[in-house]
C-alpha cells in the first residue's frame, strides 16, 4: 500500500500529463515490488516558482542566472 | 508536540468539518498519548481530484470505473 | 481516500497505542467526512528528541528549560 | 526540479529494488514533463507494519483479516 | 542534497520574504553541514488559517481565545 | 506557528549540528516573518544514502560517477 508524493513546479502541467505520472508510478511499484495498484496512492503537488528554492534562489531567479 | 497532516480530496469540505477534524485529532492524541493540545499542530490539505491517483487512475476516472 | 501522517516524539509509544491512533483517526474521517476506512491510510512516524525542535531548542533541552 | 517521496511498508526492499524505483521515477518525470534528472530528487521511506494503518487497522492485522 | 519544507500560515508572505527564507535556510545548511546550495531544495507552503489547527482549534479561533 | 522539515542524507550529523539547524531556522522565521519561536516546530530526518536518489541514481552511485 504505497503512498507517493510528487512535487513539481507549477508550470502548466496538464490533466493528461498528471494521468501519465500516476499510471507510470503505479505500474513501477507493481513491477518492482509487486504492489497492488488498488492500494497505491499518488498525490501530485504543483508548487509556484516563488515557493521553490534551489541554489539559495527562487526558481525563476535561478533560471535567469543559469541560462545567461 | 505532535504534528498531524491530513490530506483529503478537494470536494467541498466546510470550515466546520475542518474544525471537527482538528478537534478530533487533537483530543485523540491527548487521550492516547497524553499530548498537550497547545503543542499539537494539525494541517489539512485538500487535493484536487486530478492530482490524486488510486489504482493507477485519477480519482474521478477511478470512481467512474468502480461505480459502473 | 484520505492520507494521514502523524508525527510524535519517539518515547516508547506501544503497538497498542498506535493501533488506537489508527482506529481513532480512521473513525473520525468516516464520521466527519464519510470517508471509506478501506481507502484511508494512516502513517505514524516517531521522531528522536534530538531531531525535533521547538522554541529554537531540541525537545530535551526545551523541556529542561520549561520544567525548571 | 521535482521532488518525489515514496513510502512503502518495511518488508525487505533491497538496494537493487530501490535503485529501480529511483531510476524509474526519474525517467518517468523526464519522459512526461521533460524534467532534468540532475535536479530530480527521490526519497524512499520504509514504514514498519505497525506504523501503517489501513481500514482502521495496522497492516499486519488488516492482512490477517482480509486473507482469511 | 538537502530538502527543506517550510509551512507557514497564509497571511500575505511576500515574494521578498520567501526569497529571504530560501537564502537563509540554504546558507544555514552550507554553514552547518557544508551542503552544496546547488543541490539544496527549499519548498514553501502557505496554509489557510482554517486548515491549520493548534490547541484543538483553527488558528483564527485560537488567536481570538488567546488574545482576549 | 511554522512547521519546518529538514531532510539530509544520513552521514554522521551530530546532536550539536542538529541543534544549530533548529536554532538557525527558528531564528530565521522570527527575523523574516516575526514568528514566535514557541510555536515553531522543526523536524529533522536523516535519510540513508540508498534511499535518496538524484540523477536517477542512489547518492553513493551518483557521487562515484561525478567525482571521477
mmCIF file of C-alpha atoms in Angstrom:
data_model
loop_
_atom_site.group_PDB
_atom_site.id
_atom_site.type_symbol
_atom_site.label_atom_id
_atom_site.label_comp_id
_atom_site.label_asym_id
_atom_site.label_seq_id
_atom_site.Cartn_x
_atom_site.Cartn_y
_atom_site.Cartn_z
ATOM 1 C CA UNK A 1 0.000 0.000 0.000
ATOM 2 C CA UNK A 2 2.453 2.608 -1.178
ATOM 3 C CA UNK A 3 1.985 6.337 -0.898
ATOM 4 C CA UNK A 4 3.813 8.503 -3.400
ATOM 5 C CA UNK A 5 4.004 12.294 -3.350
ATOM 6 C CA UNK A 6 5.291 14.095 -6.447
ATOM 7 C CA UNK A 7 6.128 17.777 -6.201
ATOM 8 C CA UNK A 8 6.818 19.740 -9.389
ATOM 9 C CA UNK A 9 6.939 23.416 -10.227
ATOM 10 C CA UNK A 10 3.591 24.871 -11.278
ATOM 11 C CA UNK A 11 4.087 25.429 -14.984
ATOM 12 C CA UNK A 12 1.023 24.233 -16.819
ATOM 13 C CA UNK A 13 1.090 20.504 -16.167
ATOM 14 C CA UNK A 14 -1.981 19.138 -17.952
ATOM 15 C CA UNK A 15 -4.513 16.639 -16.646
ATOM 16 C CA UNK A 16 -3.220 14.147 -19.215
ATOM 17 C CA UNK A 17 0.379 14.533 -18.027
ATOM 18 C CA UNK A 18 -0.747 14.011 -14.442
ATOM 19 C CA UNK A 19 -2.610 10.869 -15.515
ATOM 20 C CA UNK A 20 0.623 9.571 -17.085
ATOM 21 C CA UNK A 21 2.605 10.260 -13.903
ATOM 22 C CA UNK A 22 0.001 8.453 -11.784
ATOM 23 C CA UNK A 23 -0.150 5.477 -14.166
ATOM 24 C CA UNK A 24 3.628 5.336 -14.521
ATOM 25 C CA UNK A 25 4.417 5.396 -10.807
ATOM 26 C CA UNK A 26 1.688 2.883 -10.007
ATOM 27 C CA UNK A 27 2.947 0.486 -12.705
ATOM 28 C CA UNK A 28 6.528 0.915 -11.467
ATOM 29 C CA UNK A 29 5.585 -0.067 -7.922
ATOM 30 C CA UNK A 30 3.735 -3.107 -9.233
ATOM 31 C CA UNK A 31 6.678 -4.182 -11.401
ATOM 32 C CA UNK A 32 9.455 -3.636 -8.866
ATOM 33 C CA UNK A 33 7.723 -4.522 -5.582
ATOM 34 C CA UNK A 34 4.535 -6.320 -6.698
ATOM 35 C CA UNK A 35 2.366 -3.675 -5.020
ATOM 36 C CA UNK A 36 -1.397 -3.788 -5.632
ATOM 37 C CA UNK A 37 -2.476 -0.720 -7.684
ATOM 38 C CA UNK A 38 -5.758 -0.613 -5.734
ATOM 39 C CA UNK A 39 -3.894 0.334 -2.591
ATOM 40 C CA UNK A 40 -1.340 2.614 -4.254
ATOM 41 C CA UNK A 41 -1.957 6.339 -3.687
ATOM 42 C CA UNK A 42 -0.224 9.049 -5.696
ATOM 43 C CA UNK A 43 -0.580 12.717 -4.751
ATOM 44 C CA UNK A 44 0.769 15.457 -7.049
ATOM 45 C CA UNK A 45 1.530 18.972 -5.788
ATOM 46 C CA UNK A 46 2.313 21.873 -8.075
ATOM 47 C CA UNK A 47 4.489 24.462 -6.372
ATOM 48 C CA UNK A 48 4.654 28.120 -7.508
ATOM 49 C CA UNK A 49 8.063 29.227 -8.801
ATOM 50 C CA UNK A 50 8.407 31.754 -5.978
ATOM 51 C CA UNK A 51 7.823 28.978 -3.426
ATOM 52 C CA UNK A 52 10.586 26.693 -4.704
ATOM 53 C CA UNK A 53 14.214 27.420 -3.965
ATOM 54 C CA UNK A 54 17.389 25.960 -5.418
ATOM 55 C CA UNK A 55 20.912 27.336 -5.124
ATOM 56 C CA UNK A 56 19.616 29.749 -2.496
ATOM 57 C CA UNK A 57 17.320 31.436 -5.052
ATOM 58 C CA UNK A 58 13.723 31.212 -6.165
ATOM 59 C CA UNK A 59 13.420 29.080 -9.308
ATOM 60 C CA UNK A 60 12.745 31.992 -11.659
ATOM 61 C CA UNK A 61 15.831 33.866 -10.400
ATOM 62 C CA UNK A 62 17.899 30.694 -10.509
ATOM 63 C CA UNK A 63 16.962 30.082 -14.130
ATOM 64 C CA UNK A 64 17.810 33.643 -15.191
ATOM 65 C CA UNK A 65 21.240 33.250 -13.650
ATOM 66 C CA UNK A 66 21.945 29.841 -15.136
ATOM 67 C CA UNK A 67 20.625 30.499 -18.630
ATOM 68 C CA UNK A 68 22.732 33.609 -19.118
ATOM 69 C CA UNK B 1 4.243 18.079 20.479
ATOM 70 C CA UNK B 2 2.652 16.122 17.684
ATOM 71 C CA UNK B 3 2.325 17.237 14.090
ATOM 72 C CA UNK B 4 -0.521 15.754 12.068
ATOM 73 C CA UNK B 5 -1.106 16.227 8.365
ATOM 74 C CA UNK B 6 -4.462 15.219 6.884
ATOM 75 C CA UNK B 7 -4.829 15.041 3.116
ATOM 76 C CA UNK B 8 -8.303 14.623 1.611
ATOM 77 C CA UNK B 9 -9.727 15.140 -1.834
ATOM 78 C CA UNK B 10 -10.966 18.671 -2.508
ATOM 79 C CA UNK B 11 -14.734 18.209 -2.533
ATOM 80 C CA UNK B 12 -16.318 20.990 -0.543
ATOM 81 C CA UNK B 13 -15.056 20.299 2.965
ATOM 82 C CA UNK B 14 -16.567 23.050 5.127
ATOM 83 C CA UNK B 15 -14.833 25.148 7.775
ATOM 84 C CA UNK B 16 -16.978 23.377 10.383
ATOM 85 C CA UNK B 17 -15.912 19.934 9.198
ATOM 86 C CA UNK B 18 -12.266 21.014 9.309
ATOM 87 C CA UNK B 19 -12.802 22.277 12.868
ATOM 88 C CA UNK B 20 -14.168 18.836 13.813
ATOM 89 C CA UNK B 21 -11.169 17.082 12.282
ATOM 90 C CA UNK B 22 -8.750 19.355 14.150
ATOM 91 C CA UNK B 23 -10.615 18.946 17.450
ATOM 92 C CA UNK B 24 -10.978 15.194 16.986
ATOM 93 C CA UNK B 25 -7.344 14.505 16.189
ATOM 94 C CA UNK B 26 -6.094 16.759 18.981
ATOM 95 C CA UNK B 27 -8.385 15.049 21.519
ATOM 96 C CA UNK B 28 -7.277 11.627 20.285
ATOM 97 C CA UNK B 29 -3.606 12.450 20.829
ATOM 98 C CA UNK B 30 -4.380 13.708 24.311
ATOM 99 C CA UNK B 31 -6.386 10.588 25.198
ATOM 100 C CA UNK B 32 -3.995 8.003 23.761
ATOM 101 C CA UNK B 33 -0.592 9.624 24.395
ATOM 102 C CA UNK B 34 -1.361 12.422 26.884
ATOM 103 C CA UNK B 35 -0.129 15.056 24.423
ATOM 104 C CA UNK B 36 -0.683 18.719 25.280
ATOM 105 C CA UNK B 37 -3.176 20.285 22.823
ATOM 106 C CA UNK B 38 -1.241 23.569 22.977
ATOM 107 C CA UNK B 39 1.687 21.949 21.218
ATOM 108 C CA UNK B 40 -0.350 19.806 18.834
ATOM 109 C CA UNK B 41 -0.391 21.065 15.236
ATOM 110 C CA UNK B 42 -2.840 19.790 12.625
ATOM 111 C CA UNK B 43 -2.501 20.784 8.969
ATOM 112 C CA UNK B 44 -5.225 19.901 6.448
ATOM 113 C CA UNK B 45 -4.573 19.774 2.691
ATOM 114 C CA UNK B 46 -7.308 19.465 0.114
ATOM 115 C CA UNK B 47 -6.078 17.806 -3.068
ATOM 116 C CA UNK B 48 -7.789 18.256 -6.446
ATOM 117 C CA UNK B 49 -9.284 15.062 -7.900
ATOM 118 C CA UNK B 50 -6.927 15.227 -10.880
ATOM 119 C CA UNK B 51 -3.935 15.358 -8.508
ATOM 120 C CA UNK B 52 -4.846 12.228 -6.556
ATOM 121 C CA UNK B 53 -4.299 8.784 -8.010
ATOM 122 C CA UNK B 54 -5.517 5.373 -6.921
ATOM 123 C CA UNK B 55 -5.486 2.149 -8.910
ATOM 124 C CA UNK B 56 -3.272 3.906 -11.456
ATOM 125 C CA UNK B 57 -6.045 6.408 -12.278
ATOM 126 C CA UNK B 58 -7.071 9.900 -11.252
ATOM 127 C CA UNK B 59 -9.819 9.752 -8.625
ATOM 128 C CA UNK B 60 -12.608 10.880 -10.953
ATOM 129 C CA UNK B 61 -11.701 8.198 -13.508
ATOM 130 C CA UNK B 62 -11.306 5.595 -10.776
ATOM 131 C CA UNK B 63 -14.777 6.344 -9.435
ATOM 132 C CA UNK B 64 -16.411 6.103 -12.865
ATOM 133 C CA UNK B 65 -14.862 2.695 -13.331
ATOM 134 C CA UNK B 66 -15.789 1.387 -9.893
ATOM 135 C CA UNK B 67 -19.347 2.736 -9.743
ATOM 136 C CA UNK B 68 -20.378 1.203 -13.047
ATOM 137 C CA UNK C 1 -9.278 8.242 0.247
ATOM 138 C CA UNK C 2 -7.579 10.234 2.961
ATOM 139 C CA UNK C 3 -3.909 10.059 3.847
ATOM 140 C CA UNK C 4 -2.947 10.988 7.388
ATOM 141 C CA UNK C 5 0.577 11.350 8.734
ATOM 142 C CA UNK C 6 1.095 11.545 12.494
ATOM 143 C CA UNK C 7 4.492 12.587 13.823
ATOM 144 C CA UNK C 8 5.223 12.210 17.536
ATOM 145 C CA UNK C 9 8.378 12.196 19.592
ATOM 146 C CA UNK C 10 9.957 8.768 19.999
ATOM 147 C CA UNK C 11 9.244 7.961 23.625
ATOM 148 C CA UNK C 12 8.037 4.406 23.874
ATOM 149 C CA UNK C 13 4.744 4.515 22.007
ATOM 150 C CA UNK C 14 3.398 0.971 22.167
ATOM 151 C CA UNK C 15 1.867 -1.072 19.337
ATOM 152 C CA UNK C 16 -1.478 -0.855 21.144
ATOM 153 C CA UNK C 17 -1.322 2.942 21.344
ATOM 154 C CA UNK C 18 -0.514 3.109 17.650
ATOM 155 C CA UNK C 19 -3.494 0.857 16.931
ATOM 156 C CA UNK C 20 -5.714 3.283 18.872
ATOM 157 C CA UNK C 21 -4.379 6.259 16.913
ATOM 158 C CA UNK C 22 -5.001 4.485 13.605
ATOM 159 C CA UNK C 23 -8.507 3.394 14.626
ATOM 160 C CA UNK C 24 -9.358 6.801 16.069
ATOM 161 C CA UNK C 25 -8.265 8.831 13.052
ATOM 162 C CA UNK C 26 -9.938 6.450 10.608
ATOM 163 C CA UNK C 27 -13.218 6.587 12.556
ATOM 164 C CA UNK C 28 -13.008 10.383 12.730
ATOM 165 C CA UNK C 29 -12.671 10.692 8.963
ATOM 166 C CA UNK C 30 -15.645 8.372 8.484
ATOM 167 C CA UNK C 31 -17.794 10.327 10.935
ATOM 168 C CA UNK C 32 -16.915 13.838 9.752
ATOM 169 C CA UNK C 33 -16.441 13.303 6.017
ATOM 170 C CA UNK C 34 -17.973 9.862 5.382
ATOM 171 C CA UNK C 35 -14.629 8.518 4.138
ATOM 172 C CA UNK C 36 -14.326 4.787 3.485
ATOM 173 C CA UNK C 37 -11.920 3.196 6.004
ATOM 174 C CA UNK C 38 -10.699 0.800 3.310
ATOM 175 C CA UNK C 39 -9.117 3.680 1.433
ATOM 176 C CA UNK C 40 -7.910 5.596 4.491
ATOM 177 C CA UNK C 41 -4.156 5.390 5.098
ATOM 178 C CA UNK C 42 -2.518 6.425 8.361
ATOM 179 C CA UNK C 43 1.271 6.586 8.684
ATOM 180 C CA UNK C 44 2.906 7.158 12.087
ATOM 181 C CA UNK C 45 6.471 8.475 12.444
ATOM 182 C CA UNK C 46 8.341 8.540 15.724
ATOM 183 C CA UNK C 47 10.960 11.285 15.783
ATOM 184 C CA UNK C 48 14.001 11.206 18.119
ATOM 185 C CA UNK C 49 14.082 14.005 20.703
ATOM 186 C CA UNK C 50 17.267 15.413 19.213
ATOM 187 C CA UNK C 51 15.572 15.644 15.796
ATOM 188 C CA UNK C 52 12.579 17.683 16.985
ATOM 189 C CA UNK C 53 12.909 21.371 17.734
ATOM 190 C CA UNK C 54 10.582 23.785 19.492
ATOM 191 C CA UNK C 55 11.409 27.230 20.825
ATOM 192 C CA UNK C 56 14.693 27.044 18.934
ATOM 193 C CA UNK C 57 15.845 24.068 21.042
ATOM 194 C CA UNK C 58 15.864 20.299 20.832
ATOM 195 C CA UNK C 59 12.934 18.844 22.778
ATOM 196 C CA UNK C 60 15.042 17.520 25.653
ATOM 197 C CA UNK C 61 16.710 20.937 26.153
ATOM 198 C CA UNK C 62 13.349 22.705 25.790
ATOM 199 C CA UNK C 63 11.809 20.525 28.486
ATOM 200 C CA UNK C 64 14.681 21.124 30.933
ATOM 201 C CA UNK C 65 14.242 24.850 30.492
ATOM 202 C CA UNK C 66 10.474 24.827 30.849
ATOM 203 C CA UNK C 67 10.216 22.430 33.767
ATOM 204 C CA UNK C 68 12.624 24.391 35.958
ATOM 205 C CA UNK D 1 13.370 20.139 -10.221
ATOM 206 C CA UNK D 2 10.919 17.555 -8.965
ATOM 207 C CA UNK D 3 10.903 16.056 -5.501
ATOM 208 C CA UNK D 4 9.346 12.621 -5.110
ATOM 209 C CA UNK D 5 8.723 10.808 -1.852
ATOM 210 C CA UNK D 6 7.863 7.104 -1.950
ATOM 211 C CA UNK D 7 6.575 5.434 1.201
ATOM 212 C CA UNK D 8 6.293 1.641 1.313
ATOM 213 C CA UNK D 9 5.916 -0.873 4.091
ATOM 214 C CA UNK D 10 9.210 -2.097 5.530
ATOM 215 C CA UNK D 11 9.389 -5.646 4.213
ATOM 216 C CA UNK D 12 12.860 -6.327 2.932
ATOM 217 C CA UNK D 13 13.096 -3.965 -0.024
ATOM 218 C CA UNK D 14 16.593 -4.500 -1.439
ATOM 219 C CA UNK D 15 19.091 -1.857 -2.528
ATOM 220 C CA UNK D 16 18.606 -3.031 -6.124
ATOM 221 C CA UNK D 17 14.826 -2.601 -5.931
ATOM 222 C CA UNK D 18 15.292 0.890 -4.520
ATOM 223 C CA UNK D 19 17.681 1.698 -7.390
ATOM 224 C CA UNK D 20 14.970 0.586 -9.844
ATOM 225 C CA UNK D 21 12.351 2.785 -8.164
ATOM 226 C CA UNK D 22 14.687 5.803 -8.277
ATOM 227 C CA UNK D 23 15.631 5.194 -11.913
ATOM 228 C CA UNK D 24 12.031 4.511 -12.940
ATOM 229 C CA UNK D 25 10.536 7.623 -11.317
ATOM 230 C CA UNK D 26 13.330 9.850 -12.616
ATOM 231 C CA UNK D 27 12.897 8.520 -16.168
ATOM 232 C CA UNK D 28 9.117 8.979 -15.925
ATOM 233 C CA UNK D 29 9.471 12.647 -14.967
ATOM 234 C CA UNK D 30 11.861 13.180 -17.861
ATOM 235 C CA UNK D 31 9.536 11.478 -20.357
ATOM 236 C CA UNK D 32 6.279 13.102 -19.233
ATOM 237 C CA UNK D 33 7.449 16.574 -18.167
ATOM 238 C CA UNK D 34 10.958 16.846 -19.634
ATOM 239 C CA UNK D 35 12.468 17.262 -16.150
ATOM 240 C CA UNK D 36 16.257 17.215 -15.808
ATOM 241 C CA UNK D 37 17.356 14.086 -13.885
ATOM 242 C CA UNK D 38 20.180 16.093 -12.264
ATOM 243 C CA UNK D 39 17.642 18.151 -10.359
ATOM 244 C CA UNK D 40 15.217 15.314 -9.629
ATOM 245 C CA UNK D 41 15.283 14.079 -6.029
ATOM 246 C CA UNK D 42 13.670 10.824 -4.922
ATOM 247 C CA UNK D 43 13.414 9.910 -1.244
ATOM 248 C CA UNK D 44 12.233 6.444 -0.167
ATOM 249 C CA UNK D 45 10.852 5.741 3.304
ATOM 250 C CA UNK D 46 10.194 2.276 4.626
ATOM 251 C CA UNK D 47 7.452 2.251 7.240
ATOM 252 C CA UNK D 48 7.093 -0.517 9.857
ATOM 253 C CA UNK D 49 3.884 -2.557 9.570
ATOM 254 C CA UNK D 50 2.727 -1.380 12.998
ATOM 255 C CA UNK D 51 3.113 2.244 11.869
ATOM 256 C CA UNK D 52 0.927 1.931 8.780
ATOM 257 C CA UNK D 53 -2.830 1.804 9.040
ATOM 258 C CA UNK D 54 -5.496 0.878 6.509
ATOM 259 C CA UNK D 55 -9.133 0.063 7.154
ATOM 260 C CA UNK D 56 -8.640 1.318 10.714
ATOM 261 C CA UNK D 57 -6.103 -1.437 11.447
ATOM 262 C CA UNK D 58 -2.352 -1.884 11.424
ATOM 263 C CA UNK D 59 -1.230 -3.545 8.198
ATOM 264 C CA UNK D 60 -0.441 -6.912 9.790
ATOM 265 C CA UNK D 61 -3.906 -7.078 11.401
ATOM 266 C CA UNK D 62 -5.553 -5.867 8.198
ATOM 267 C CA UNK D 63 -3.872 -8.630 6.187
ATOM 268 C CA UNK D 64 -4.896 -11.365 8.648
ATOM 269 C CA UNK D 65 -8.491 -10.234 8.354
ATOM 270 C CA UNK D 66 -8.516 -9.962 4.568
ATOM 271 C CA UNK D 67 -6.648 -13.178 3.808
ATOM 272 C CA UNK D 68 -8.935 -15.345 5.892
ATOM 273 C CA UNK E 1 21.430 17.413 -1.180
ATOM 274 C CA UNK E 2 19.053 18.600 1.470
ATOM 275 C CA UNK E 3 15.332 19.044 1.023
ATOM 276 C CA UNK E 4 13.599 21.556 3.277
ATOM 277 C CA UNK E 5 9.857 22.149 3.528
ATOM 278 C CA UNK E 6 8.614 25.254 5.324
ATOM 279 C CA UNK E 7 4.925 25.512 6.188
ATOM 280 C CA UNK E 8 3.549 28.836 7.421
ATOM 281 C CA UNK E 9 0.076 30.262 7.732
ATOM 282 C CA UNK E 10 -1.150 32.089 4.630
ATOM 283 C CA UNK E 11 -1.058 35.708 5.734
ATOM 284 C CA UNK E 12 0.474 37.796 2.981
ATOM 285 C CA UNK E 13 4.036 36.488 2.869
ATOM 286 C CA UNK E 14 5.724 38.493 0.105
ATOM 287 C CA UNK E 15 7.987 37.207 -2.649
ATOM 288 C CA UNK E 16 10.882 39.042 -0.995
ATOM 289 C CA UNK E 17 10.249 37.371 2.361
ATOM 290 C CA UNK E 18 10.150 33.986 0.654
ATOM 291 C CA UNK E 19 13.457 34.801 -1.056
ATOM 292 C CA UNK E 20 14.969 35.557 2.366
ATOM 293 C CA UNK E 21 13.706 32.273 3.808
ATOM 294 C CA UNK E 22 15.146 30.325 0.864
ATOM 295 C CA UNK E 23 18.501 32.138 1.053
ATOM 296 C CA UNK E 24 18.656 31.844 4.837
ATOM 297 C CA UNK E 25 17.939 28.121 5.014
ATOM 298 C CA UNK E 26 20.305 27.340 2.149
ATOM 299 C CA UNK E 27 23.123 29.345 3.792
ATOM 300 C CA UNK E 28 22.448 27.635 7.119
ATOM 301 C CA UNK E 29 22.813 24.179 5.589
ATOM 302 C CA UNK E 30 26.055 25.218 3.939
ATOM 303 C CA UNK E 31 27.452 26.663 7.173
ATOM 304 C CA UNK E 32 26.433 23.836 9.499
ATOM 305 C CA UNK E 33 26.744 20.787 7.246
ATOM 306 C CA UNK E 34 28.754 22.073 4.262
ATOM 307 C CA UNK E 35 25.887 21.268 1.883
ATOM 308 C CA UNK E 36 26.146 22.459 -1.717
ATOM 309 C CA UNK E 37 23.494 25.137 -2.412
ATOM 310 C CA UNK E 38 23.086 23.821 -5.949
ATOM 311 C CA UNK E 39 21.581 20.617 -4.607
ATOM 312 C CA UNK E 40 19.603 22.214 -1.781
ATOM 313 C CA UNK E 41 15.854 22.404 -2.411
ATOM 314 C CA UNK E 42 13.512 24.550 -0.331
ATOM 315 C CA UNK E 43 9.734 24.327 -0.767
ATOM 316 C CA UNK E 44 7.428 26.812 0.972
ATOM 317 C CA UNK E 45 3.734 26.082 1.593
ATOM 318 C CA UNK E 46 1.274 28.679 2.793
ATOM 319 C CA UNK E 47 -1.614 27.108 4.703
ATOM 320 C CA UNK E 48 -5.003 28.827 5.105
ATOM 321 C CA UNK E 49 -5.897 29.714 8.706
ATOM 322 C CA UNK E 50 -8.895 27.365 8.633
ATOM 323 C CA UNK E 51 -6.605 24.490 7.595
ATOM 324 C CA UNK E 52 -4.155 24.881 10.482
ATOM 325 C CA UNK E 53 -5.036 23.718 13.977
ATOM 326 C CA UNK E 54 -3.394 24.350 17.321
ATOM 327 C CA UNK E 55 -4.838 23.737 20.770
ATOM 328 C CA UNK E 56 -7.665 21.821 19.101
ATOM 329 C CA UNK E 57 -8.842 24.950 17.270
ATOM 330 C CA UNK E 58 -8.386 26.583 13.886
ATOM 331 C CA UNK E 59 -5.743 29.316 14.088
ATOM 332 C CA UNK E 60 -8.204 32.205 13.851
ATOM 333 C CA UNK E 61 -10.305 30.804 16.716
ATOM 334 C CA UNK E 62 -7.178 30.027 18.722
ATOM 335 C CA UNK E 63 -5.948 33.602 18.367
ATOM 336 C CA UNK E 64 -9.271 35.094 19.439
ATOM 337 C CA UNK E 65 -9.189 32.973 22.569
ATOM 338 C CA UNK E 66 -5.585 33.736 23.446
ATOM 339 C CA UNK E 67 -5.616 37.464 22.710
ATOM 340 C CA UNK E 68 -8.615 38.135 24.941
ATOM 341 C CA UNK F 1 3.265 28.662 14.039
ATOM 342 C CA UNK F 2 5.577 27.382 11.354
ATOM 343 C CA UNK F 3 6.448 23.769 10.738
ATOM 344 C CA UNK F 4 9.785 23.041 9.089
ATOM 345 C CA UNK F 5 11.013 19.659 7.911
ATOM 346 C CA UNK F 6 14.685 19.253 7.005
ATOM 347 C CA UNK F 7 15.792 16.108 5.200
ATOM 348 C CA UNK F 8 19.503 15.395 4.823
ATOM 349 C CA UNK F 9 21.496 12.315 3.948
ATOM 350 C CA UNK F 10 22.439 10.169 6.946
ATOM 351 C CA UNK F 11 26.164 10.798 7.261
ATOM 352 C CA UNK F 12 27.011 11.366 10.886
ATOM 353 C CA UNK F 13 25.187 14.599 11.647
ATOM 354 C CA UNK F 14 25.920 15.321 15.321
ATOM 355 C CA UNK F 15 23.490 16.425 18.014
ATOM 356 C CA UNK F 16 25.280 19.783 18.090
ATOM 357 C CA UNK F 17 24.860 20.297 14.341
ATOM 358 C CA UNK F 18 21.164 19.457 14.648
ATOM 359 C CA UNK F 19 20.858 21.996 17.470
ATOM 360 C CA UNK F 20 22.405 24.623 15.172
ATOM 361 C CA UNK F 21 19.976 23.806 12.373
ATOM 362 C CA UNK F 22 16.994 24.052 14.748
ATOM 363 C CA UNK F 23 18.223 27.330 16.251
ATOM 364 C CA UNK F 24 19.098 28.785 12.858
ATOM 365 C CA UNK F 25 15.776 28.002 11.181
ATOM 366 C CA UNK F 26 13.772 29.207 14.192
ATOM 367 C CA UNK F 27 15.711 32.491 14.305
ATOM 368 C CA UNK F 28 15.258 32.952 10.554
ATOM 369 C CA UNK F 29 11.477 32.601 10.818
ATOM 370 C CA UNK F 30 11.427 35.114 13.658
ATOM 371 C CA UNK F 31 13.554 37.600 11.723
ATOM 372 C CA UNK F 32 11.810 37.336 8.363
ATOM 373 C CA UNK F 33 8.189 36.713 9.409
ATOM 374 C CA UNK F 34 8.138 37.608 13.119
ATOM 375 C CA UNK F 35 7.109 34.058 14.054
ATOM 376 C CA UNK F 36 7.058 33.099 17.729
ATOM 377 C CA UNK F 37 9.785 30.509 18.447
ATOM 378 C CA UNK F 38 7.498 28.833 20.993
ATOM 379 C CA UNK F 39 5.171 27.749 18.220
ATOM 380 C CA UNK F 40 7.857 26.947 15.661
ATOM 381 C CA UNK F 41 8.447 23.225 15.125
ATOM 382 C CA UNK F 42 11.480 21.838 13.288
ATOM 383 C CA UNK F 43 11.743 18.146 12.424
ATOM 384 C CA UNK F 44 14.973 16.691 11.020
ATOM 385 C CA UNK F 45 15.084 13.422 9.067
ATOM 386 C CA UNK F 46 18.271 11.656 8.138
ATOM 387 C CA UNK F 47 17.874 9.554 5.003
ATOM 388 C CA UNK F 48 20.136 6.590 4.184
ATOM 389 C CA UNK F 49 22.245 7.033 1.027
ATOM 390 C CA UNK F 50 20.492 4.108 -0.657
ATOM 391 C CA UNK F 51 17.112 5.758 -0.021
ATOM 392 C CA UNK F 52 17.978 9.071 -1.680
ATOM 393 C CA UNK F 53 18.111 9.412 -5.440
ATOM 394 C CA UNK F 54 19.480 12.141 -7.665
ATOM 395 C CA UNK F 55 20.205 11.960 -11.378
ATOM 396 C CA UNK F 56 18.343 8.657 -11.448
ATOM 397 C CA UNK F 57 20.918 7.050 -9.120
ATOM 398 C CA UNK F 58 21.320 6.374 -5.419
ATOM 399 C CA UNK F 59 23.509 9.028 -3.816
ATOM 400 C CA UNK F 60 26.531 6.779 -3.359
ATOM 401 C CA UNK F 61 26.455 5.756 -7.031
ATOM 402 C CA UNK F 62 25.846 9.340 -8.115
ATOM 403 C CA UNK F 63 28.885 10.546 -6.179
ATOM 404 C CA UNK F 64 31.156 7.859 -7.659
ATOM 405 C CA UNK F 65 30.125 8.938 -11.126
ATOM 406 C CA UNK F 66 30.503 12.658 -10.508
ATOM 407 C CA UNK F 67 33.785 12.558 -8.595
ATOM 408 C CA UNK F 68 35.593 10.593 -11.297
#
